[in-house]
Short mmCIF file of C-alpha atoms in Angstrom, two decimals:
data_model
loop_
_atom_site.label_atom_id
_atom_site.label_comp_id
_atom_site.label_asym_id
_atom_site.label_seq_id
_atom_site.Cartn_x
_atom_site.Cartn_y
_atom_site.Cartn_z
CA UNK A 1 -5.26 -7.92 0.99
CA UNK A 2 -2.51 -5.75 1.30
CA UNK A 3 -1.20 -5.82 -2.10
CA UNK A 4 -5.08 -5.03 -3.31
CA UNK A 5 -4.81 -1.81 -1.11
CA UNK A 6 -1.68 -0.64 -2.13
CA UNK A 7 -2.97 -0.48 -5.60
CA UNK A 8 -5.47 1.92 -4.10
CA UNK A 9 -3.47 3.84 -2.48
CA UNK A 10 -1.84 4.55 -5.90
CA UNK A 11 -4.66 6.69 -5.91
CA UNK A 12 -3.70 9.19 -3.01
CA UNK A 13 -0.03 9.32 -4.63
CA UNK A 14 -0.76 11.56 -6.80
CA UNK A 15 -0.85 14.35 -4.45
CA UNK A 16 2.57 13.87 -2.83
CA UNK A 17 3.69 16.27 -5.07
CA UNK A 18 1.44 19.17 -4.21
CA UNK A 19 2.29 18.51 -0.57
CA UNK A 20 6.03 19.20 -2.10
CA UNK A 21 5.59 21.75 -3.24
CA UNK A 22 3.50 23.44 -0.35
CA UNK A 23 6.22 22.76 1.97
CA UNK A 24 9.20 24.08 0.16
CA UNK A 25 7.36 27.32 -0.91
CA UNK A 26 5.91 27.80 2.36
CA UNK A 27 7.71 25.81 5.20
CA UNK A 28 5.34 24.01 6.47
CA UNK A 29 2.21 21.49 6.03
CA UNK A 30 -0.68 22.03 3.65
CA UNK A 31 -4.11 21.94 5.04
CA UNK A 32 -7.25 21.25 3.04
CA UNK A 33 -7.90 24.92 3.92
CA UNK A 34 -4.84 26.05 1.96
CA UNK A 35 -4.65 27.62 -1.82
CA UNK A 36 -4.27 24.81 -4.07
CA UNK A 37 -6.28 22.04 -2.03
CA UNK A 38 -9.55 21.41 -1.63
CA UNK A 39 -12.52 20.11 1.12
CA UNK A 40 -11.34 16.04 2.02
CA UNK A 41 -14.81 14.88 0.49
CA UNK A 42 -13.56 16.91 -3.00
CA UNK A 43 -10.98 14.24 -3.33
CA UNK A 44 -13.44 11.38 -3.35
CA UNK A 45 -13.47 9.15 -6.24
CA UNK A 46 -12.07 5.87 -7.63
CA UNK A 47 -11.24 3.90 -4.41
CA UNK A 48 -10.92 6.87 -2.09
CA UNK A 49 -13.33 8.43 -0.14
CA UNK A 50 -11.80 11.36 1.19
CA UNK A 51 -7.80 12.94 1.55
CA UNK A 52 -6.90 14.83 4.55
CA UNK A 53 -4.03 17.30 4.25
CA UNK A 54 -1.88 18.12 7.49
CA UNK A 55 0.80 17.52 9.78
CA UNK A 56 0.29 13.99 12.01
CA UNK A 57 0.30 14.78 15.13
CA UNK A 58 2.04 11.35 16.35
CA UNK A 59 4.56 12.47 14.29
CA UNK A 60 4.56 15.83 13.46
CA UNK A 61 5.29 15.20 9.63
CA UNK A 62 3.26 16.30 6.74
CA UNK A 63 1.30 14.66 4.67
CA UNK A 64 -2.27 13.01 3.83
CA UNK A 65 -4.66 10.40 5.39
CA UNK A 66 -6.74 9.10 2.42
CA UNK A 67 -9.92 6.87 3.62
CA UNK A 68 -10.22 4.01 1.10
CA UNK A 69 -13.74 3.46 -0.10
CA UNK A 70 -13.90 -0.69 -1.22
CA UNK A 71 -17.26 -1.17 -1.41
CA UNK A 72 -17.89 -5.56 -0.99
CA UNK A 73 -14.58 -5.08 0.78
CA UNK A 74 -15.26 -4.76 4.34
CA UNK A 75 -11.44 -4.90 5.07
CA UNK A 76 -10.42 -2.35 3.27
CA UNK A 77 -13.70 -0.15 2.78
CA UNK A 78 -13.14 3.11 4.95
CA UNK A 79 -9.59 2.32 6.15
CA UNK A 80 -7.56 5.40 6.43
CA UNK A 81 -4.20 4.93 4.71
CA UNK A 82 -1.47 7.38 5.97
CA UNK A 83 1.37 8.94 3.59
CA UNK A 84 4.08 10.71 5.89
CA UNK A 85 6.44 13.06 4.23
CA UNK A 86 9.89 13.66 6.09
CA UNK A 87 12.17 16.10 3.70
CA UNK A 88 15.02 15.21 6.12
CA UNK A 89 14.88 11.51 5.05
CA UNK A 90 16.59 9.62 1.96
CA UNK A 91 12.90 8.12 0.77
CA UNK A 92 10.81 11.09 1.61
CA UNK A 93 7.91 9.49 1.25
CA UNK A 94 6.30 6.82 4.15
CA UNK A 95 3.08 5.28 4.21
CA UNK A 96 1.11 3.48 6.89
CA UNK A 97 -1.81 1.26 6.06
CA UNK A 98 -3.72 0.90 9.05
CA UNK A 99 -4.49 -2.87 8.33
CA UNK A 100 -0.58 -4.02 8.90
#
């Protein structure tokens, strides 16, 4: 359930910081491309699958889309879980499970 995948996306958390960092030293979003980050499938281990770096284009904020990998779990396995970053905002930090 949803509790089960926020555990998960624990996971992808720990690279909020690097997107940060990114922004403030070079105003704007980090790609996968960028110094620092590497390829999505580089990222995969644990639960995850993959992390995408970049700017959303719904929304036009930065951050990552980590795909969950659950295997037994067909709910969750290969979800994409979105974490939006908005500097302007009092809790930075947003995330978007696609299963709510």
């Amino acid at each position: 359930g949803a509790r089960e995948a926020a555990n998960f996306v624990g996971e992808a958390r720990v690279h909020q910081p690097a997107v940060v960092a990114f922004v403030e030293e070079h105003g704007r979003c980090p790609t996968n491309d960028d110094e620092g980050f590497a390829s999505a499938e580089e990222y995969a281990g644990g639960n995850l699958a993959a992390i995408r770096f970049g700017e959303f284009e719904e929304s036009e904020l930065c951050g990552l889309a980590a795909t969950l990998r659950v295997p037994g779990n067909d709910d969750l396995d290969q979800q994409p879980v979105w974490l939006e970053y908005n500097a302007a905002a009092s809790s930075a930090w947003t995330s978007t499970p696609a299963w709510t």
